[in-house]
């Protein structure tokens, strides 16, 4: 997807230990201003922070595919996360020291309940489910990923959007110290994404907090990222710090970077080619060097469940 190639991030630019300690002290102070609270919820314990820790109380979901998931290795070493570099193996290398706590999420705009919430308070009211979903990147590769997530519909409803709210906009943390890729203008920071309220309240949409039953690795978007399985992967914004309910369609990062190539909707559509490549087929990561590409399905195979959201909309124009 690269548009302007920034120079590689040198290891000297990755945070030193002393910076990291100072930052933690600062952030502990900043966390205290997050005063708003939500009613207690169903999580028995808070979600652990430690790398590789298990998320408690995860239940299975009928919405999961029975396709075989990609390996942990595939899912955590082949990533797109420009805040940590533009190469596929940059995020796993450059995000290791990233601290996903303390973490706050600000909810604002057209909603009755707004405020800044500590991550644990934000997710506490919701049940964690395993959702095994196909993911199709706009670059024509795909994976099957066993996410752990909470229902975005439940989250949206809890904040009581007003009748004016037509969209939900999301933003990633903007912090060039913690996210060294933001020192380069590979995108206009912070990373931004958005959904219509109907999309956000569809049962398939989740906010992921883990994968393979473990807490979300940094390179996959810790502590909180969006997963919308019928859309191209770039809609799945990582490292979310803000959710804003809006009346008008929000600006989104890839659309801002290349409007003729990436639209707001970004529904997986094998019939609409990317201007620079075909979207008809996809390469399943991990299938082996000589594996045939597989056909891409409309809405990434979730058409039965989501096509009705777009009744009457010209999906060639609204790509
Ligand atoms: N979110 C942020 N904040 N920054 C990014 O660069 N890349 C997107 C999306 N979310 C990206 C992001 C793209 S292009 C894809 S394909 C998916 O994350 C990749 O998710 P994965 O690395 O967990 O497979």
Coordinates of C-alpha atoms and ligand atoms in Angstrom, one line a residue:
X1 CA 0.0 0.0 0.0
X2 CA 3.1 2.1 0.3
X3 CA 2.8 5.5 -1.3
X4 CA 5.8 7.4 -0.1
X5 CA 8.6 5.2 1.1
X6 CA 10.1 6.6 4.3
X7 CA 13.7 5.6 5.3
X8 CA 13.9 2.6 7.5
X9 CA 13.7 3.1 11.2
X10 CA 17.2 2.8 12.7
X11 CA 17.5 0.8 15.9
X12 CA 19.0 3.9 17.6
X13 CA 15.6 5.5 17.2
X14 CA 13.9 2.9 19.2
X15 CA 13.2 4.0 22.8
X16 CA 16.0 3.6 25.2
X17 CA 15.4 2.1 28.7
X18 CA 15.7 5.4 30.5
X19 CA 13.2 7.1 28.2
X20 CA 10.9 4.3 28.7
X21 CA 11.0 4.5 32.5
X22 CA 10.4 8.3 32.4
X23 CA 7.6 7.8 30.1
X24 CA 6.0 5.3 32.4
X25 CA 6.2 7.7 35.3
X26 CA 4.6 10.4 33.2
X27 CA 1.9 8.1 32.0
X28 CA 1.0 7.0 35.5
X29 CA 0.3 10.6 36.3
X30 CA -1.7 11.1 33.1
X31 CA -3.8 8.0 33.8
X32 CA -5.2 9.7 37.0
X33 CA -7.1 12.3 34.9
X34 CA -9.2 9.5 33.4
X35 CA -12.0 10.0 35.9
X36 CA -15.0 8.6 34.1
X37 CA -16.2 5.2 35.0
X38 CA -18.7 2.7 33.6
X39 CA -20.9 0.3 35.6
X40 CA -19.1 -2.9 36.7
X41 CA -19.3 -5.7 34.2
X42 CA -18.8 -9.4 33.5
X43 CA -15.0 -9.7 33.4
X44 CA -13.9 -11.7 36.5
X45 CA -10.5 -10.2 36.4
X46 CA -8.8 -7.4 34.5
X47 CA -7.1 -8.3 31.3
X48 CA -3.5 -9.0 32.0
X49 CA -0.8 -6.9 30.4
X50 CA 2.1 -9.3 30.3
X51 CA 3.1 -10.5 26.9
X52 CA 1.7 -14.0 26.3
X53 CA -0.7 -13.9 29.3
X54 CA -4.1 -15.6 28.9
X55 CA -7.3 -13.5 28.6
X56 CA -9.7 -14.8 31.3
X57 CA -13.3 -16.0 30.6
X58 CA -13.3 -16.3 26.8
X59 CA -16.3 -18.0 25.4
X60 CA -16.7 -19.6 21.9
X61 CA -18.9 -18.0 19.3
X62 CA -21.1 -19.4 16.6
X63 CA -19.9 -16.6 14.4
X64 CA -16.5 -18.2 14.0
X65 CA -15.4 -19.9 10.7
X66 CA -14.3 -23.5 10.9
X67 CA -11.4 -22.8 8.6
X68 CA -8.0 -23.7 10.1
X69 CA -6.4 -20.6 11.7
X70 CA -3.0 -19.4 10.6
X71 CA -0.2 -20.1 13.0
X72 CA 0.7 -17.7 15.9
X73 CA 3.9 -17.2 14.0
X74 CA 2.2 -16.1 10.8
X75 CA -0.2 -13.8 12.5
X76 CA 2.4 -12.1 14.7
X77 CA 5.3 -11.7 12.3
X78 CA 3.7 -10.6 9.0
X79 CA 2.0 -7.3 9.9
X80 CA 1.0 -3.9 8.7
X81 CA 1.4 -1.3 11.3
X82 CA 3.0 1.8 9.9
X83 CA 3.5 3.4 13.3
X84 CA 6.3 0.8 13.7
X85 CA 7.6 0.8 10.1
X86 CA 6.4 0.0 6.6
X87 CA 7.9 -3.4 6.1
X88 CA 5.9 -6.6 7.0
X89 CA 8.5 -7.7 9.6
X90 CA 9.1 -4.2 11.1
X91 CA 6.1 -4.2 13.5
X92 CA 7.3 -7.4 15.3
X93 CA 10.8 -6.0 15.6
X94 CA 10.0 -2.4 16.5
X95 CA 6.9 -2.8 18.7
X96 CA 8.5 -5.1 21.3
X97 CA 9.2 -2.2 23.8
X98 CA 5.8 -0.5 23.3
X99 CA 3.9 -0.3 26.6
X100 CA 0.1 -0.7 26.1
X101 CA -0.6 0.5 29.6
X102 CA -1.7 2.8 31.1
X103 CA -4.1 3.2 28.3
X104 CA -7.2 5.4 28.0
X105 CA -10.0 5.6 25.4
X106 CA -11.8 8.8 24.9
X107 CA -15.4 8.6 23.7
X108 CA -16.9 11.9 22.5
X109 CA -19.2 13.5 19.9
X110 CA -22.8 12.6 19.4
X111 CA -23.5 10.3 22.4
X112 CA -25.2 10.6 25.8
X113 CA -22.3 9.0 27.6
X114 CA -18.8 10.5 26.9
X115 CA -15.6 10.7 28.7
X116 CA -12.1 9.3 29.0
X117 CA -12.0 5.7 30.3
X118 CA -9.2 3.6 31.5
X119 CA -8.8 0.5 29.3
X120 CA -9.9 -2.0 32.0
X121 CA -13.0 0.1 32.8
X122 CA -13.8 0.4 29.1
X123 CA -13.8 -3.3 28.4
X124 CA -15.1 -4.6 31.8
X125 CA -18.8 -4.4 31.0
X126 CA -18.5 -6.8 28.0
X127 CA -18.1 -10.5 27.5
X128 CA -14.9 -11.7 25.7
X129 CA -15.5 -14.1 22.8
X130 CA -13.3 -16.0 20.5
X131 CA -14.1 -15.0 16.9
X132 CA -12.2 -16.9 14.2
X133 CA -12.4 -14.7 11.2
X134 CA -10.9 -14.6 7.7
X135 CA -8.9 -11.4 7.1
X136 CA -8.4 -10.2 3.6
X137 CA -5.8 -7.4 3.1
X138 CA -6.3 -5.0 0.2
X139 CA -2.8 -6.1 -0.9
X140 CA -4.4 -9.5 -1.9
X141 CA -3.1 -11.7 0.9
X142 CA -5.2 -13.3 3.6
X143 CA -5.2 -15.2 6.9
X144 CA -7.6 -16.8 9.3
X145 CA -7.2 -15.3 12.7
X146 CA -8.6 -16.5 16.1
X147 CA -9.3 -13.1 17.7
X148 CA -10.5 -12.6 21.2
X149 CA -12.8 -9.6 21.2
X150 CA -15.8 -7.8 22.6
X151 CA -18.9 -6.9 20.5
X152 CA -18.6 -3.5 19.1
X153 CA -22.4 -3.3 18.9
X154 CA -22.5 -3.7 22.7
X155 CA -19.9 -1.0 23.1
X156 CA -21.7 1.4 20.8
X157 CA -25.0 0.9 22.6
X158 CA -23.5 1.4 26.0
X159 CA -22.5 5.0 25.1
X160 CA -26.0 5.8 23.8
X161 CA -25.3 7.5 20.5
X162 CA -27.8 10.4 19.8
X163 CA -30.1 10.4 16.8
X164 CA -27.6 12.6 15.1
X165 CA -24.8 10.0 15.2
X166 CA -24.5 8.4 11.8
X167 CA -20.8 7.2 12.0
X168 CA -18.2 6.1 14.5
X169 CA -14.7 7.4 14.0
X170 CA -11.6 5.8 15.5
X171 CA -8.1 7.2 16.1
X172 CA -4.8 5.5 17.0
X173 CA -2.5 6.9 19.6
X174 CA -0.3 9.7 18.3
X175 CA 3.1 9.6 20.1
X176 CA 6.2 9.7 18.0
X177 CA 8.3 8.5 21.0
X178 CA 6.3 5.4 21.6
X179 CA 5.5 4.9 17.9
X180 CA 8.7 5.6 16.1
X181 CA 7.2 5.2 12.6
X182 CA 5.3 8.4 13.2
X183 CA 8.5 10.3 12.8
X184 CA 8.1 9.6 9.1
X185 CA 5.3 11.0 6.9
X186 CA 4.3 7.6 5.6
X187 CA 0.7 8.5 6.6
X188 CA -0.9 11.6 8.0
X189 CA -1.0 10.8 11.7
X190 CA -2.8 9.7 13.8
X191 CA -4.1 6.7 11.9
X192 CA -7.9 7.2 11.4
X193 CA -10.7 4.9 10.5
X194 CA -14.5 4.9 10.6
X195 CA -17.7 2.9 10.2
X196 CA -21.4 3.7 9.7
X197 CA -23.4 3.1 12.9
X198 CA -25.1 0.2 11.1
X199 CA -21.7 -1.4 10.4
X200 CA -20.5 -0.8 13.9
X201 CA -23.6 -2.4 15.4
X202 CA -23.4 -5.5 13.1
X203 CA -22.9 -8.6 15.2
X204 CA -19.7 -9.5 13.3
X205 CA -17.9 -6.3 14.3
X206 CA -15.6 -6.6 17.3
X207 CA -12.9 -4.7 19.2
X208 CA -10.1 -7.2 19.6
X209 CA -8.2 -7.5 22.8
X210 CA -6.4 -10.8 22.1
X211 CA -5.6 -13.6 19.8
X212 CA -5.2 -17.4 20.3
X213 CA -6.6 -16.8 23.8
X214 CA -3.7 -14.6 24.7
X215 CA -3.5 -10.8 25.2
X216 CA -3.1 -9.0 21.9
X217 CA 0.6 -8.7 20.9
X218 CA 1.8 -5.1 20.3
X219 CA 2.3 -5.7 16.6
X220 CA -1.3 -6.7 16.2
X221 CA -2.6 -3.5 17.8
X222 CA -2.5 -3.9 21.6
X223 CA -4.4 -3.2 23.7
X224 CA -7.4 -2.6 21.4
X225 CA -8.0 -2.8 17.7
X226 CA -11.0 -3.0 15.4
X227 CA -11.9 -6.1 13.4
X228 CA -14.5 -6.0 10.7
X229 CA -14.1 -9.2 8.7
X230 CA -16.0 -8.3 5.5
X231 CA -13.8 -5.3 4.9
X232 CA -10.2 -5.0 3.8
X233 CA -7.8 -5.3 6.6
X234 CA -6.8 -1.6 6.6
X235 CA -10.2 -0.8 8.3
X236 CA -9.0 -2.7 11.3
X237 CA -7.4 0.2 13.1
X238 CA -4.9 -0.7 15.8
X239 CA -3.9 0.9 19.1
X240 CA -7.3 2.8 19.5
X241 CA -7.4 5.7 21.9
X242 CA -10.5 7.6 20.6
X243 CA -14.0 6.7 19.5
X244 CA -16.1 9.6 18.2
X245 CA -19.7 9.6 17.2
X246 CA -20.3 11.9 14.2
X247 CA -23.0 13.1 12.0
X248 CA -20.9 13.3 8.9
X249 CA -18.6 10.7 7.3
X250 CA -15.2 10.9 9.0
X251 CA -11.9 11.2 7.2
X252 CA -10.0 7.9 7.1
X253 CA -6.2 7.4 6.7
X254 CA -5.9 5.4 3.5
X255 CA -8.6 7.4 1.8
X256 CA -6.8 10.6 2.7
X257 CA -3.5 9.2 1.4
X258 CA -4.9 7.9 -1.9
X259 CA -8.6 8.7 -2.5
X260 CA -8.6 7.1 -6.0
X261 CA -7.4 3.8 -4.5
X262 CA -9.0 3.4 -1.1
X263 CA -12.6 4.4 -0.3
X264 CA -14.4 4.8 3.0
X265 CA -16.4 1.5 2.7
X266 CA -13.6 -0.8 1.7
X267 CA -15.8 -3.8 1.5
X268 CA -14.0 -6.8 0.1
X269 CA -15.1 -7.0 -3.5
X270 CA -13.4 -9.3 -6.1
X271 CA -15.3 -7.5 -8.9
X272 CA -13.7 -4.1 -8.2
X273 CA -10.0 -4.2 -8.9
X274 CA -7.5 -2.0 -7.1
X275 CA -6.2 0.5 -9.8
X276 CA -2.8 -1.3 -9.6
X277 CA -3.8 -4.9 -9.2
X278 CA -6.6 -7.4 -9.4
X279 CA -8.7 -8.2 -6.3
X280 CA -10.2 -11.4 -7.8
X281 CA -7.8 -13.8 -6.0
X282 CA -5.8 -13.9 -2.8
X283 CA -2.7 -15.5 -1.4
X284 CA -3.3 -17.3 1.8
X285 CA -0.3 -16.7 4.1
X286 CA 1.3 -19.9 5.3
X287 CA -0.1 -22.0 2.4
X288 CA 3.4 -22.5 0.9
X289 CA 5.4 -21.0 -1.9
X290 CA 3.7 -23.1 -4.6
X291 CA 0.1 -22.9 -3.4
X292 CA -2.5 -21.7 -5.9
X293 CA -4.1 -18.3 -5.1
X294 CA -7.7 -18.8 -3.9
X295 CA -10.7 -16.9 -5.2
X296 CA -11.7 -13.8 -3.2
X297 CA -15.4 -13.9 -2.1
X298 CA -17.7 -10.8 -2.1
X299 CA -17.7 -9.3 1.4
X300 CA -14.9 -11.8 2.2
X301 CA -17.5 -14.6 2.4
X302 CA -19.7 -12.8 4.9
X303 CA -22.2 -11.6 2.2
X304 CA -25.1 -13.6 3.6
X305 CA -24.7 -11.7 6.9
X306 CA -23.8 -8.2 5.7
X307 CA -24.9 -7.6 2.1
X308 CA -28.3 -6.1 3.4
X309 CA -26.4 -3.3 5.0
X310 CA -25.6 -2.0 1.5
X311 CA -29.0 -2.5 -0.2
X312 CA -29.4 0.3 -2.8
X313 CA -25.8 1.5 -2.6
X314 CA -23.7 1.3 -5.8
X315 CA -20.7 -0.6 -4.5
X316 CA -18.6 0.3 -7.5
X317 CA -18.9 4.0 -6.7
X318 CA -18.9 3.5 -2.9
X319 CA -15.8 1.4 -2.8
Ligands
LIG1 N1 -3.7 0.4 12.3 C1 -2.8 1.3 12.4 N2 -2.9 2.1 13.5 N3 -1.7 1.5 11.6 C2 -1.6 0.7 10.5 O1 -0.6 0.9 9.7 N4 -2.5 -1.1 9.1 C3 -3.8 -1.7 8.7 C4 -4.6 -2.3 9.9 N5 -4.5 -1.4 11.0 C5 -2.6 -0.3 10.2 C6 -3.6 -0.4 11.2 C7 -3.6 -2.7 7.7 S1 -3.2 -2.1 6.1 C8 -3.9 -4.0 7.9 S2 -3.9 -5.2 6.6 C9 -4.1 -4.6 9.2 O2 -4.0 -3.6 10.2 C10 -3.1 -5.7 9.5 O3 -3.4 -6.3 10.7 P1 -2.4 -7.4 11.3 O4 -1.0 -6.9 11.2 O5 -2.9 -7.7 12.7 O6 -2.6 -8.6 10.4

